[in-house]
mmCIF file of C-alpha atoms in Angstrom:
data_model
loop_
_atom_site.group_PDB
_atom_site.id
_atom_site.type_symbol
_atom_site.label_atom_id
_atom_site.label_comp_id
_atom_site.label_asym_id
_atom_site.label_seq_id
_atom_site.Cartn_x
_atom_site.Cartn_y
_atom_site.Cartn_z
ATOM 1 C CA UNK A 784 -11.138 44.112 26.386
ATOM 2 C CA UNK A 785 -13.710 41.025 25.510
ATOM 3 C CA UNK A 786 -16.227 40.720 27.773
ATOM 4 C CA UNK A 787 -16.575 37.236 29.525
ATOM 5 C CA UNK A 788 -19.480 36.895 27.136
ATOM 6 C CA UNK A 789 -17.549 37.517 23.850
ATOM 7 C CA UNK A 790 -14.958 35.207 24.763
ATOM 8 C CA UNK A 791 -17.245 32.271 25.444
ATOM 9 C CA UNK A 792 -18.875 32.777 22.036
ATOM 10 C CA UNK A 793 -15.694 32.287 20.346
ATOM 11 C CA UNK A 794 -14.764 29.321 22.541
ATOM 12 C CA UNK A 795 -18.092 27.726 21.314
ATOM 13 C CA UNK A 796 -17.490 28.391 18.066
ATOM 14 C CA UNK A 797 -14.067 27.121 17.628
ATOM 15 C CA UNK A 798 -15.243 24.066 19.535
ATOM 16 C CA UNK A 799 -18.022 23.690 17.119
ATOM 17 C CA UNK A 800 -15.638 24.150 14.154
ATOM 18 C CA UNK A 801 -13.403 21.703 15.553
ATOM 19 C CA UNK A 802 -16.223 18.992 15.973
ATOM 20 C CA UNK A 803 -17.721 19.579 12.322
ATOM 21 C CA UNK A 804 -14.228 19.451 10.619
ATOM 22 C CA UNK A 805 -13.316 16.266 12.607
ATOM 23 C CA UNK A 806 -16.726 14.439 11.671
ATOM 24 C CA UNK A 807 -16.025 15.468 8.129
ATOM 25 C CA UNK A 808 -12.650 13.855 8.043
ATOM 26 C CA UNK A 809 -14.026 10.646 9.696
ATOM 27 C CA UNK A 810 -16.629 10.519 6.913
ATOM 28 C CA UNK A 811 -14.904 11.797 3.929
ATOM 29 C CA UNK A 812 -11.362 9.767 4.799
ATOM 30 C CA UNK A 813 -12.360 7.024 2.463
ATOM 31 C CA UNK A 814 -12.280 9.584 -0.326
ATOM 32 C CA UNK A 815 -9.123 11.429 0.845
ATOM 33 C CA UNK A 816 -7.186 8.038 1.243
ATOM 34 C CA UNK A 817 -8.324 6.425 -1.935
ATOM 35 C CA UNK A 818 -8.969 7.132 -5.382
ATOM 36 C CA UNK A 819 -10.265 3.976 -7.028
ATOM 37 C CA UNK A 820 -10.995 4.011 -11.065
ATOM 38 C CA UNK A 821 -13.565 1.354 -11.490
ATOM 39 C CA UNK A 822 -13.752 -1.048 -14.577
ATOM 40 C CA UNK A 823 -16.747 -2.604 -16.193
ATOM 41 C CA UNK A 824 -17.154 -6.567 -15.846
ATOM 42 C CA UNK A 825 -16.161 -7.015 -19.600
ATOM 43 C CA UNK A 826 -13.231 -4.782 -19.511
ATOM 44 C CA UNK A 827 -10.457 -6.281 -21.391
ATOM 45 C CA UNK A 828 -6.610 -5.466 -20.225
ATOM 46 C CA UNK A 829 -4.195 -4.708 -22.849
ATOM 47 C CA UNK A 830 -0.331 -4.649 -21.773
ATOM 48 C CA UNK A 831 2.515 -5.428 -24.041
ATOM 49 C CA UNK A 832 3.712 -8.064 -21.959
ATOM 50 C CA UNK A 833 2.441 -11.817 -21.415
ATOM 51 C CA UNK A 834 -0.389 -11.807 -18.773
ATOM 52 C CA UNK A 835 -3.127 -13.786 -17.244
ATOM 53 C CA UNK A 836 -6.603 -11.745 -15.660
ATOM 54 C CA UNK A 837 -8.364 -13.783 -13.088
ATOM 55 C CA UNK A 838 -11.534 -13.036 -11.739
ATOM 56 C CA UNK A 839 -11.597 -14.937 -8.339
ATOM 57 C CA UNK A 840 -14.990 -15.452 -6.844
ATOM 58 C CA UNK A 841 -14.434 -14.580 -3.177
ATOM 59 C CA UNK A 842 -18.024 -14.737 -2.286
ATOM 60 C CA UNK A 843 -21.475 -14.503 -4.022
ATOM 61 C CA UNK A 844 -21.245 -10.779 -4.106
ATOM 62 C CA UNK A 845 -17.774 -10.116 -4.341
ATOM 63 C CA UNK A 846 -15.169 -10.511 -7.075
ATOM 64 C CA UNK A 847 -11.136 -10.124 -6.688
ATOM 65 C CA UNK A 848 -9.274 -8.894 -9.638
ATOM 66 C CA UNK A 849 -5.822 -10.005 -10.326
ATOM 67 C CA UNK A 850 -3.581 -9.671 -13.318
ATOM 68 C CA UNK A 851 -0.332 -12.165 -13.678
ATOM 69 C CA UNK A 852 2.289 -10.976 -15.561
ATOM 70 C CA UNK A 853 4.196 -14.266 -16.406
ATOM 71 C CA UNK A 854 7.522 -15.729 -17.615
ATOM 72 C CA UNK A 855 8.386 -18.974 -19.182
ATOM 73 C CA UNK A 856 8.308 -21.915 -16.923
ATOM 74 C CA UNK A 857 11.886 -22.810 -18.019
ATOM 75 C CA UNK A 858 13.373 -19.335 -16.699
ATOM 76 C CA UNK A 859 10.894 -18.570 -13.948
ATOM 77 C CA UNK A 860 12.960 -18.090 -10.400
ATOM 78 C CA UNK A 861 9.868 -17.350 -8.658
ATOM 79 C CA UNK A 862 6.825 -14.634 -7.682
ATOM 80 C CA UNK A 863 6.467 -11.224 -6.473
ATOM 81 C CA UNK A 864 3.133 -10.348 -4.971
ATOM 82 C CA UNK A 865 2.849 -6.854 -5.699
ATOM 83 C CA UNK A 866 0.529 -4.635 -3.497
ATOM 84 C CA UNK A 867 -0.039 -1.398 -5.412
ATOM 85 C CA UNK A 868 -0.898 2.123 -3.891
ATOM 86 C CA UNK A 869 -4.209 4.430 -3.676
ATOM 87 C CA UNK A 870 -4.878 5.549 -7.310
ATOM 88 C CA UNK A 871 -7.029 4.058 -9.883
ATOM 89 C CA UNK A 872 -6.237 0.317 -10.793
ATOM 90 C CA UNK A 873 -3.579 -2.199 -12.035
ATOM 91 C CA UNK A 874 -3.414 -0.246 -15.336
ATOM 92 C CA UNK A 875 -1.330 2.477 -13.394
ATOM 93 C CA UNK A 876 1.216 0.454 -11.958
ATOM 94 C CA UNK A 877 1.399 -2.528 -14.640
ATOM 95 C CA UNK A 878 4.475 -0.524 -16.102
ATOM 96 C CA UNK A 879 6.600 -1.370 -13.393
ATOM 97 C CA UNK A 880 6.107 -5.296 -13.733
ATOM 98 C CA UNK A 881 8.753 -5.656 -16.665
ATOM 99 C CA UNK A 882 11.322 -4.733 -14.194
ATOM 100 C CA UNK A 883 10.528 -7.887 -12.514
ATOM 101 C CA UNK A 884 9.626 -10.497 -15.601
ATOM 102 C CA UNK A 885 13.016 -9.251 -16.791
ATOM 103 C CA UNK A 886 14.932 -10.505 -13.999
ATOM 104 C CA UNK A 887 12.652 -13.840 -14.466
ATOM 105 C CA UNK A 888 10.101 -13.348 -11.797
ATOM 106 C CA UNK A 889 6.349 -13.688 -12.173
ATOM 107 C CA UNK A 890 4.675 -10.457 -10.663
ATOM 108 C CA UNK A 891 1.125 -10.666 -9.657
ATOM 109 C CA UNK A 892 -0.984 -7.401 -8.734
ATOM 110 C CA UNK A 893 -4.539 -7.469 -7.245
ATOM 111 C CA UNK A 894 -7.091 -4.358 -7.023
ATOM 112 C CA UNK A 895 -8.730 -3.508 -4.007
ATOM 113 C CA UNK A 896 -12.581 -3.139 -3.551
ATOM 114 C CA UNK A 897 -13.891 -0.618 -5.766
ATOM 115 C CA UNK A 898 -10.835 -0.405 -7.874
ATOM 116 C CA UNK A 899 -10.452 -1.907 -11.527
ATOM 117 C CA UNK A 900 -12.591 -4.767 -11.628
ATOM 118 C CA UNK A 901 -12.559 -5.850 -8.017
ATOM 119 C CA UNK A 902 -15.792 -5.622 -6.359
ATOM 120 C CA UNK A 903 -17.383 -5.611 -2.668
ATOM 121 C CA UNK A 904 -17.018 -3.053 0.387
ATOM 122 C CA UNK A 905 -13.854 -1.720 1.125
ATOM 123 C CA UNK A 906 -12.476 -1.838 4.638
ATOM 124 C CA UNK A 907 -9.328 -2.636 5.995
ATOM 125 C CA UNK A 908 -10.217 -6.507 6.930
ATOM 126 C CA UNK A 909 -11.425 -6.763 3.567
ATOM 127 C CA UNK A 910 -8.214 -5.845 1.946
ATOM 128 C CA UNK A 911 -6.403 -7.730 4.414
ATOM 129 C CA UNK A 912 -8.622 -11.118 3.348
ATOM 130 C CA UNK A 913 -8.026 -10.069 -0.168
ATOM 131 C CA UNK A 914 -4.074 -10.164 0.305
ATOM 132 C CA UNK A 915 -4.242 -13.644 2.285
ATOM 133 C CA UNK A 916 -6.032 -14.997 -0.850
ATOM 134 C CA UNK A 917 -3.603 -14.006 -3.281
ATOM 135 C CA UNK A 918 -0.749 -15.435 -1.033
ATOM 136 C CA UNK A 919 -2.598 -18.815 -0.755
ATOM 137 C CA UNK A 920 -3.063 -18.773 -4.655
ATOM 138 C CA UNK A 921 0.800 -18.275 -4.815
ATOM 139 C CA UNK A 922 1.381 -21.195 -2.645
ATOM 140 C CA UNK A 923 -0.088 -23.482 -4.336
ATOM 141 C CA UNK A 924 2.454 -22.996 -7.304
ATOM 142 C CA UNK A 925 5.468 -21.742 -5.270
ATOM 143 C CA UNK A 926 7.128 -22.347 -1.997
ATOM 144 C CA UNK A 927 7.542 -19.851 0.381
ATOM 145 C CA UNK A 928 11.227 -19.197 -0.243
ATOM 146 C CA UNK A 929 10.166 -18.209 -4.226
ATOM 147 C CA UNK A 930 7.622 -15.421 -2.976
ATOM 148 C CA UNK A 931 8.662 -11.914 -2.230
ATOM 149 C CA UNK A 932 5.905 -9.626 -1.001
ATOM 150 C CA UNK A 933 6.050 -6.118 -2.279
ATOM 151 C CA UNK A 934 4.261 -3.017 -1.211
ATOM 152 C CA UNK A 935 4.156 0.165 -2.667
ATOM 153 C CA UNK A 936 2.791 3.142 -0.418
ATOM 154 C CA UNK A 937 -0.807 1.826 0.717
ATOM 155 C CA UNK A 938 0.136 -1.402 -0.305
ATOM 156 C CA UNK A 939 2.965 -1.622 2.258
ATOM 157 C CA UNK A 940 0.355 -2.260 5.108
ATOM 158 C CA UNK A 941 -1.037 -5.325 3.170
ATOM 159 C CA UNK A 942 2.546 -6.713 2.312
ATOM 160 C CA UNK A 943 4.106 -5.976 5.969
ATOM 161 C CA UNK A 944 1.027 -7.716 7.363
ATOM 162 C CA UNK A 945 1.422 -11.000 5.247
ATOM 163 C CA UNK A 946 5.224 -10.857 6.046
ATOM 164 C CA UNK A 947 4.592 -10.891 9.729
ATOM 165 C CA UNK A 948 2.368 -13.847 9.532
ATOM 166 C CA UNK A 949 3.584 -15.995 6.615
ATOM 167 C CA UNK A 950 6.829 -17.370 5.310
ATOM 168 C CA UNK A 951 8.338 -15.411 2.298
ATOM 169 C CA UNK A 952 11.889 -14.774 0.746
ATOM 170 C CA UNK A 953 11.864 -11.305 1.597
ATOM 171 C CA UNK A 954 9.873 -8.079 1.933
ATOM 172 C CA UNK A 955 10.116 -5.241 0.021
ATOM 173 C CA UNK A 956 8.726 -1.761 0.785
ATOM 174 C CA UNK A 957 8.558 1.170 -1.361
ATOM 175 C CA UNK A 958 7.533 4.624 0.205
ATOM 176 C CA UNK A 959 5.913 2.877 3.170
ATOM 177 C CA UNK A 960 4.034 4.611 6.486
ATOM 178 C CA UNK A 961 5.177 3.672 9.786
ATOM 179 C CA UNK A 962 1.442 3.148 10.440
ATOM 180 C CA UNK A 963 -1.919 4.749 9.080
ATOM 181 C CA UNK A 964 -2.012 6.558 12.812
ATOM 182 C CA UNK A 965 1.178 8.251 12.377
ATOM 183 C CA UNK A 966 0.356 9.344 9.005
ATOM 184 C CA UNK A 967 -2.639 10.743 9.627
ATOM 185 C CA UNK A 968 -1.375 12.602 12.505
ATOM 186 C CA UNK A 969 0.825 14.080 10.410
ATOM 187 C CA UNK A 970 -1.526 15.505 8.343
ATOM 188 C CA UNK A 971 -4.332 16.212 11.182
ATOM 189 C CA UNK A 972 -2.201 16.971 13.878
ATOM 190 C CA UNK A 973 -4.406 18.397 16.540
ATOM 191 C CA UNK A 974 -7.238 15.320 15.941
ATOM 192 C CA UNK A 975 -6.330 12.012 17.509
ATOM 193 C CA UNK A 976 -5.993 9.777 14.695
ATOM 194 C CA UNK A 977 -6.686 6.658 16.823
ATOM 195 C CA UNK A 978 -10.329 7.970 17.272
ATOM 196 C CA UNK A 979 -10.475 9.559 13.590
ATOM 197 C CA UNK A 980 -8.977 6.770 11.360
ATOM 198 C CA UNK A 981 -11.008 3.589 9.899
ATOM 199 C CA UNK A 982 -7.872 2.072 9.148
ATOM 200 C CA UNK A 983 -4.988 1.373 11.055
ATOM 201 C CA UNK A 984 -2.510 -0.563 8.989
ATOM 202 C CA UNK A 985 0.064 -0.949 11.853
ATOM 203 C CA UNK A 986 3.002 -1.430 10.071
ATOM 204 C CA UNK A 987 5.115 -0.599 12.895
ATOM 205 C CA UNK A 988 3.711 -3.688 14.940
ATOM 206 C CA UNK A 989 4.281 -6.163 11.976
ATOM 207 C CA UNK A 990 7.707 -4.777 11.686
ATOM 208 C CA UNK A 991 8.682 -5.584 15.084
ATOM 209 C CA UNK A 992 7.802 -9.241 14.754
ATOM 210 C CA UNK A 993 9.706 -9.361 10.951
ATOM 211 C CA UNK A 994 11.355 -12.844 10.150
ATOM 212 C CA UNK A 995 12.104 -12.472 6.627
ATOM 213 C CA UNK A 996 14.643 -9.593 5.206
ATOM 214 C CA UNK A 997 13.199 -6.362 4.790
ATOM 215 C CA UNK A 998 14.003 -3.920 2.004
ATOM 216 C CA UNK A 999 12.759 -0.251 2.248
ATOM 217 C CA UNK A 1000 12.993 2.293 -0.458
ATOM 218 C CA UNK A 1001 12.148 5.551 -0.088
ATOM 219 C CA UNK A 1002 12.868 9.201 -1.700
ATOM 220 C CA UNK A 1003 14.077 12.254 0.434
ATOM 221 C CA UNK A 1004 11.761 14.469 -1.166
ATOM 222 C CA UNK A 1005 8.256 12.369 -0.883
ATOM 223 C CA UNK A 1006 5.489 15.098 -0.521
ATOM 224 C CA UNK A 1007 2.980 12.641 0.508
ATOM 225 C CA UNK A 1008 4.681 10.231 3.003
ATOM 226 C CA UNK A 1009 7.312 11.858 4.559
ATOM 227 C CA UNK A 1010 11.071 10.113 4.399
ATOM 228 C CA UNK A 1011 11.169 10.085 8.143
ATOM 229 C CA UNK A 1012 8.388 7.616 8.434
ATOM 230 C CA UNK A 1013 10.441 5.066 6.440
ATOM 231 C CA UNK A 1014 13.027 6.070 8.604
ATOM 232 C CA UNK A 1015 11.387 5.396 11.907
ATOM 233 C CA UNK A 1016 9.915 1.963 10.379
ATOM 234 C CA UNK A 1017 13.693 0.469 9.333
ATOM 235 C CA UNK A 1018 14.533 1.200 12.876
ATOM 236 C CA UNK A 1019 12.193 -1.277 14.550
ATOM 237 C CA UNK A 1020 13.793 -4.228 13.038
ATOM 238 C CA UNK A 1021 17.504 -5.588 12.523
ATOM 239 C CA UNK A 1022 16.238 -7.196 9.717
ATOM 240 C CA UNK A 1023 15.454 -3.964 7.558
ATOM 241 C CA UNK A 1024 17.444 -1.795 5.387
ATOM 242 C CA UNK A 1025 16.740 1.413 4.451
ATOM 243 C CA UNK A 1026 17.769 2.376 0.625
ATOM 244 C CA UNK A 1027 17.585 6.357 0.454
ATOM 245 C CA UNK A 1028 17.036 7.419 -2.923
ATOM 246 C CA UNK A 1029 18.299 11.110 -2.907
ATOM 247 C CA UNK A 1030 15.663 13.522 -4.335
ATOM 248 C CA UNK A 1031 13.003 10.975 -4.798
ATOM 249 C CA UNK A 1032 9.517 11.661 -4.690
ATOM 250 C CA UNK A 1033 6.263 9.622 -4.018
ATOM 251 C CA UNK A 1034 5.660 8.588 -7.620
ATOM 252 C CA UNK A 1035 8.761 8.734 -9.305
ATOM 253 C CA UNK A 1036 11.375 6.222 -7.711
ATOM 254 C CA UNK A 1037 11.438 3.900 -10.587
ATOM 255 C CA UNK A 1038 12.731 6.826 -12.972
ATOM 256 C CA UNK A 1039 16.097 6.633 -10.331
ATOM 257 C CA UNK A 1040 19.091 3.989 -11.591
ATOM 258 C CA UNK A 1041 20.116 3.078 -8.030
ATOM 259 C CA UNK A 1042 16.448 2.181 -7.408
ATOM 260 C CA UNK A 1043 16.490 -0.156 -10.521
ATOM 261 C CA UNK A 1044 19.837 -1.331 -9.638
ATOM 262 C CA UNK A 1045 19.321 -2.338 -6.201
ATOM 263 C CA UNK A 1046 15.655 -4.121 -7.411
ATOM 264 C CA UNK A 1047 17.767 -6.236 -9.823
ATOM 265 C CA UNK A 1048 20.070 -6.725 -6.822
ATOM 266 C CA UNK A 1049 17.300 -8.183 -4.721
ATOM 267 C CA UNK A 1050 15.879 -10.519 -7.403
ATOM 268 C CA UNK A 1051 19.216 -12.104 -8.446
#
């Protein structure tokens, strides 16, 4: 039999461990959520297709780095604003650009603060503000019906946010989460994500007031963002269509012919 004093000791110890781990998760979450690879200011991108790299001075202390993969004016149908995932920088996601340029859509990618050549302090507000800048730039050249918003993984929060606020041809999401709170709850379970997370990215709230059509791609074997997150998200809007990639993981959907065929169909 444990004495009352010994039981109290173990209760206090468990509470202390719970608090310490919770504090650690709060302060380390940027390192857990984001894995950037910064690039030197003078770094030169090298891609095997036509592109422009722009440095947009958002403020005196902040540069927004954008790469525009281009197509000839004579065949251009519109532009895809592509918000990438949480790894490295644009170099990692550039290979997918050909899927869009081959179908005569320009594709513009921006890096988040701390990623690539984009500078400034990273926060949800800062990322959304940068997304607004990219959309405003696109509107200078394209009408809304020629703008496709595309969000991959972490970037689904930015694309869905824009689509809930601005006109566009369509919203496309690849491996999205229901909300950042929901995703964190999946991993941390015993901790209240609404207290713990610095990031909300409430895709569920944005989806509830969605105007453009939405296509969601998600693989059944995604071990980063569960397939159930996409299924719940799609159920929130009659405008949403979920395309299931059987055996698809988190980083390999582009390897599946079904994914490539469906994307090409969206671009027609």
